[in-house]
PDB file of C-alpha atoms in Angstrom:
ATOM      1  CA  MET A   1     189.426  38.484 147.985  1.00  0.00           C
ATOM      2  CA  GLU A   2     190.978  35.603 146.189  1.00  0.00           C
ATOM      3  CA  GLU A   3     187.352  34.791 145.520  1.00  0.00           C
ATOM      4  CA  CYS A   4     186.686  38.589 144.137  1.00  0.00           C
ATOM      5  CA  LEU A   5     189.651  38.244 141.907  1.00  0.00           C
ATOM      6  CA  GLN A   6     188.057  35.092 140.487  1.00  0.00           C
ATOM      7  CA  GLU A   7     184.856  36.817 139.767  1.00  0.00           C
ATOM      8  CA  LEU A   8     186.890  39.968 137.993  1.00  0.00           C
ATOM      9  CA  VAL A   9     188.664  37.194 135.612  1.00  0.00           C
ATOM     10  CA  HIS A  10     184.949  37.194 134.040  1.00  0.00           C
ATOM     11  CA  LEU A  11     184.623  41.079 133.288  1.00  0.00           C
ATOM     12  CA  GLU A  12     185.244  41.998 129.309  1.00  0.00           C
ATOM     13  CA  HIS A  13     185.846  45.917 129.942  1.00  0.00           C
ATOM     14  CA  LEU A  14     187.473  46.439 132.923  1.00  0.00           C
ATOM     15  CA  GLN A  15     189.667  49.532 132.470  1.00  0.00           C
ATOM     16  CA  SER A  16     190.975  50.260 135.444  1.00  0.00           C
ATOM     17  CA  LEU A  17     191.740  48.102 138.750  1.00  0.00           C
ATOM     18  CA  LYS A  18     192.330  49.776 142.033  1.00  0.00           C
ATOM     19  CA  LEU A  19     193.721  46.879 144.502  1.00  0.00           C
ATOM     20  CA  SER A  20     195.221  49.014 147.319  1.00  0.00           C
ATOM     21  CA  SER A  21     195.809  48.141 150.547  1.00  0.00           C
ATOM     22  CA  CYS A  22     194.360  44.585 149.721  1.00  0.00           C
ATOM     23  CA  ASN A  23     196.152  42.394 152.754  1.00  0.00           C
ATOM     24  CA  TRP A  24     194.009  39.217 152.088  1.00  0.00           C
ATOM     25  CA  VAL A  25     194.963  38.506 148.594  1.00  0.00           C
ATOM     26  CA  THR A  26     198.193  36.073 147.857  1.00  0.00           C
ATOM     27  CA  PRO A  27     200.726  36.027 144.947  1.00  0.00           C
ATOM     28  CA  ALA A  28     199.456  32.799 142.932  1.00  0.00           C
ATOM     29  CA  PRO A  29     195.437  34.213 142.751  1.00  0.00           C
ATOM     30  CA  MET A  30     196.812  37.637 141.413  1.00  0.00           C
ATOM     31  CA  VAL A  31     199.187  35.946 138.572  1.00  0.00           C
ATOM     32  CA  HIS A  32     196.201  33.892 137.937  1.00  0.00           C
ATOM     33  CA  PHE A  33     193.709  36.842 137.322  1.00  0.00           C
ATOM     34  CA  LEU A  34     196.369  38.710 134.985  1.00  0.00           C
ATOM     35  CA  ARG A  35     196.794  35.306 132.974  1.00  0.00           C
ATOM     36  CA  GLN A  36     193.296  34.550 132.550  1.00  0.00           C
ATOM     37  CA  SER A  37     191.310  38.058 132.598  1.00  0.00           C
ATOM     38  CA  ARG A  38     189.309  38.837 129.797  1.00  0.00           C
ATOM     39  CA  SER A  39     190.339  42.314 130.112  1.00  0.00           C
ATOM     40  CA  GLN A  40     193.967  41.929 129.312  1.00  0.00           C
ATOM     41  CA  LYS A  41     193.644  44.570 126.179  1.00  0.00           C
ATOM     42  CA  THR A  42     191.228  47.267 128.220  1.00  0.00           C
ATOM     43  CA  LEU A  43     193.021  47.255 131.177  1.00  0.00           C
ATOM     44  CA  LYS A  44     194.524  50.572 130.984  1.00  0.00           C
ATOM     45  CA  ASN A  45     195.197  51.942 135.124  1.00  0.00           C
ATOM     46  CA  VAL A  46     196.489  49.540 137.392  1.00  0.00           C
ATOM     47  CA  ASP A  47     196.798  50.803 140.983  1.00  0.00           C
ATOM     48  CA  LEU A  48     198.732  48.203 143.331  1.00  0.00           C
ATOM     49  CA  ASP A  49     199.837  50.359 146.690  1.00  0.00           C
ATOM     50  CA  SER A  50     200.556  48.884 149.855  1.00  0.00           C
ATOM     51  CA  ILE A  51     199.641  44.950 148.604  1.00  0.00           C
ATOM     52  CA  PRO A  52     201.714  42.384 150.702  1.00  0.00           C
ATOM     53  CA  ALA A  53     201.243  39.943 147.819  1.00  0.00           C
ATOM     54  CA  VAL A  54     202.650  41.642 145.002  1.00  0.00           C
ATOM     55  CA  THR A  55     205.941  40.401 143.975  1.00  0.00           C
ATOM     56  CA  ASN A  56     208.590  40.079 141.136  1.00  0.00           C
ATOM     57  CA  GLU A  57     206.616  37.334 140.112  1.00  0.00           C
ATOM     58  CA  VAL A  58     203.078  39.337 139.814  1.00  0.00           C
ATOM     59  CA  LEU A  59     204.754  42.316 138.761  1.00  0.00           C
ATOM     60  CA  ARG A  60     206.194  40.371 135.636  1.00  0.00           C
ATOM     61  CA  ALA A  61     202.742  39.273 135.077  1.00  0.00           C
ATOM     62  CA  VAL A  62     201.555  42.385 134.775  1.00  0.00           C
ATOM     63  CA  GLY A  63     203.930  43.488 132.125  1.00  0.00           C
ATOM     64  CA  GLN A  64     203.260  40.230 130.031  1.00  0.00           C
ATOM     65  CA  TYR A  65     199.624  40.460 130.190  1.00  0.00           C
ATOM     66  CA  LEU A  66     198.160  43.800 130.395  1.00  0.00           C
ATOM     67  CA  THR A  67     199.304  44.915 126.796  1.00  0.00           C
ATOM     68  CA  VAL A  68     197.291  48.102 126.841  1.00  0.00           C
ATOM     69  CA  LEU A  69     198.424  49.305 130.051  1.00  0.00           C
ATOM     70  CA  GLU A  70     198.893  53.247 130.418  1.00  0.00           C
ATOM     71  CA  ARG A  71     199.535  53.747 133.985  1.00  0.00           C
ATOM     72  CA  LEU A  72     201.175  51.344 136.623  1.00  0.00           C
ATOM     73  CA  TYR A  73     201.358  52.336 140.563  1.00  0.00           C
ATOM     74  CA  VAL A  74     203.689  50.256 142.525  1.00  0.00           C
ATOM     75  CA  GLY A  75     203.760  51.824 145.981  1.00  0.00           C
ATOM     76  CA  ARG A  76     205.153  50.349 148.989  1.00  0.00           C
ATOM     77  CA  CYS A  77     205.088  46.832 147.754  1.00  0.00           C
ATOM     78  CA  PHE A  78     208.050  45.426 150.032  1.00  0.00           C
ATOM     79  CA  LEU A  79     208.552  42.163 148.254  1.00  0.00           C
ATOM     80  CA  VAL A  80     209.382  43.957 144.394  1.00  0.00           C
ATOM     81  CA  LYS A  81     212.917  44.037 144.285  1.00  0.00           C
ATOM     82  CA  ASP A  82     215.458  45.415 141.734  1.00  0.00           C
ATOM     83  CA  SER A  83     215.372  42.137 139.770  1.00  0.00           C
ATOM     84  CA  GLY A  84     211.573  42.528 139.536  1.00  0.00           C
ATOM     85  CA  VAL A  85     211.562  46.017 138.166  1.00  0.00           C
ATOM     86  CA  ARG A  86     214.138  45.524 135.704  1.00  0.00           C
ATOM     87  CA  ASP A  87     212.398  42.360 134.346  1.00  0.00           C
ATOM     88  CA  PHE A  88     209.026  44.208 134.345  1.00  0.00           C
ATOM     89  CA  VAL A  89     210.929  46.909 132.211  1.00  0.00           C
ATOM     90  CA  ASP A  90     212.586  44.378 130.088  1.00  0.00           C
ATOM     91  CA  THR A  91     209.944  42.238 128.997  1.00  0.00           C
ATOM     92  CA  PHE A  92     206.884  44.909 128.814  1.00  0.00           C
ATOM     93  CA  GLU A  93     205.734  44.832 125.211  1.00  0.00           C
ATOM     94  CA  GLY A  94     202.949  47.375 125.235  1.00  0.00           C
ATOM     95  CA  GLN A  95     202.995  50.547 123.574  1.00  0.00           C
ATOM     96  CA  CYS A  96     200.691  52.350 125.563  1.00  0.00           C
ATOM     97  CA  LEU A  97     202.298  52.894 128.836  1.00  0.00           C
ATOM     98  CA  ARG A  98     202.585  56.521 129.823  1.00  0.00           C
ATOM     99  CA  GLU A  99     203.082  56.715 133.402  1.00  0.00           C
ATOM    100  CA  LEU A 100     205.227  54.305 135.857  1.00  0.00           C
ATOM    101  CA  VAL A 101     205.211  55.523 139.508  1.00  0.00           C
ATOM    102  CA  PHE A 102     206.886  53.935 141.976  1.00  0.00           C
ATOM    103  CA  GLY A 103     206.128  54.615 145.854  1.00  0.00           C
ATOM    104  CA  ARG A 104     207.916  53.828 148.687  1.00  0.00           C
ATOM    105  CA  SER A 105     208.020  54.387 152.660  1.00  0.00           C
ATOM    106  CA  ALA A 106     210.441  56.995 153.984  1.00  0.00           C
ATOM    107  CA  PHE A 107     211.039  54.274 156.641  1.00  0.00           C
ATOM    108  CA  ALA A 108     211.959  51.480 154.647  1.00  0.00           C
ATOM    109  CA  TRP A 109     214.679  52.303 152.194  1.00  0.00           C
ATOM    110  CA  SER A 110     216.620  49.310 152.202  1.00  0.00           C
ATOM    111  CA  THR A 111     213.585  46.881 151.615  1.00  0.00           C
ATOM    112  CA  THR A 112     212.526  47.957 148.040  1.00  0.00           C
ATOM    113  CA  PHE A 113     214.510  48.771 144.885  1.00  0.00           C
ATOM    114  CA  SER A 114     217.148  51.283 144.211  1.00  0.00           C
ATOM    115  CA  ARG A 115     216.938  54.632 142.413  1.00  0.00           C
ATOM    116  CA  ASP A 116     219.168  53.195 140.037  1.00  0.00           C
ATOM    117  CA  THR A 117     216.725  50.889 139.275  1.00  0.00           C
ATOM    118  CA  VAL A 118     213.972  53.629 138.682  1.00  0.00           C
ATOM    119  CA  SER A 119     216.551  55.481 136.610  1.00  0.00           C
ATOM    120  CA  TYR A 120     216.979  52.417 134.554  1.00  0.00           C
ATOM    121  CA  ALA A 121     213.468  52.140 133.902  1.00  0.00           C
ATOM    122  CA  GLN A 122     213.141  55.909 132.334  1.00  0.00           C
ATOM    123  CA  LEU A 123     216.395  55.141 130.309  1.00  0.00           C
ATOM    124  CA  ARG A 124     214.692  51.959 129.084  1.00  0.00           C
ATOM    125  CA  PHE A 125     211.348  53.446 128.558  1.00  0.00           C
ATOM    126  CA  GLY A 126     212.691  56.811 127.272  1.00  0.00           C
ATOM    127  CA  PRO A 127     210.633  60.182 126.772  1.00  0.00           C
ATOM    128  CA  ARG A 128     207.428  58.384 126.128  1.00  0.00           C
ATOM    129  CA  VAL A 129     206.840  57.259 129.685  1.00  0.00           C
ATOM    130  CA  ILE A 130     206.979  59.214 132.684  1.00  0.00           C
ATOM    131  CA  VAL A 131     208.608  57.265 135.315  1.00  0.00           C
ATOM    132  CA  LYS A 132     208.288  58.855 138.959  1.00  0.00           C
ATOM    133  CA  GLU A 133     209.394  58.140 142.186  1.00  0.00           C
ATOM    134  CA  ILE A 134     207.254  59.386 145.585  1.00  0.00           C
ATOM    135  CA  ILE A 135     207.938  58.935 148.818  1.00  0.00           C
ATOM    136  CA  CYS A 136     204.515  57.780 150.893  1.00  0.00           C
TER     137      CYS A 136
END
């Protein structure tokens, strides 16, 4: 899977990326893809559902490099914590974000971020961004 991310770096007009349930990738290649992608200015929709490699660092890289992001789905990524979500919210500079969806497992409430953090995201982004929390 990491080799696939290396190949995706070269695509120039990628608009949507769905990596849900990719268990064979580690955080470093994901950050490298986000940092080096030629699609940084075109990637609008990113689905990171159920990826063990999604960490606070990966989420930070999404916010830092994907400046035209419109929709981000972060579901059941158990290594993303309150600090990572708050860091994403505080450092994201894109103006196109319209929807931020957090999904969590009904059986893993304590292993993920808090409802206060979801509320913090909504407060910081304001009415232009819909922040949703869903139970998967």
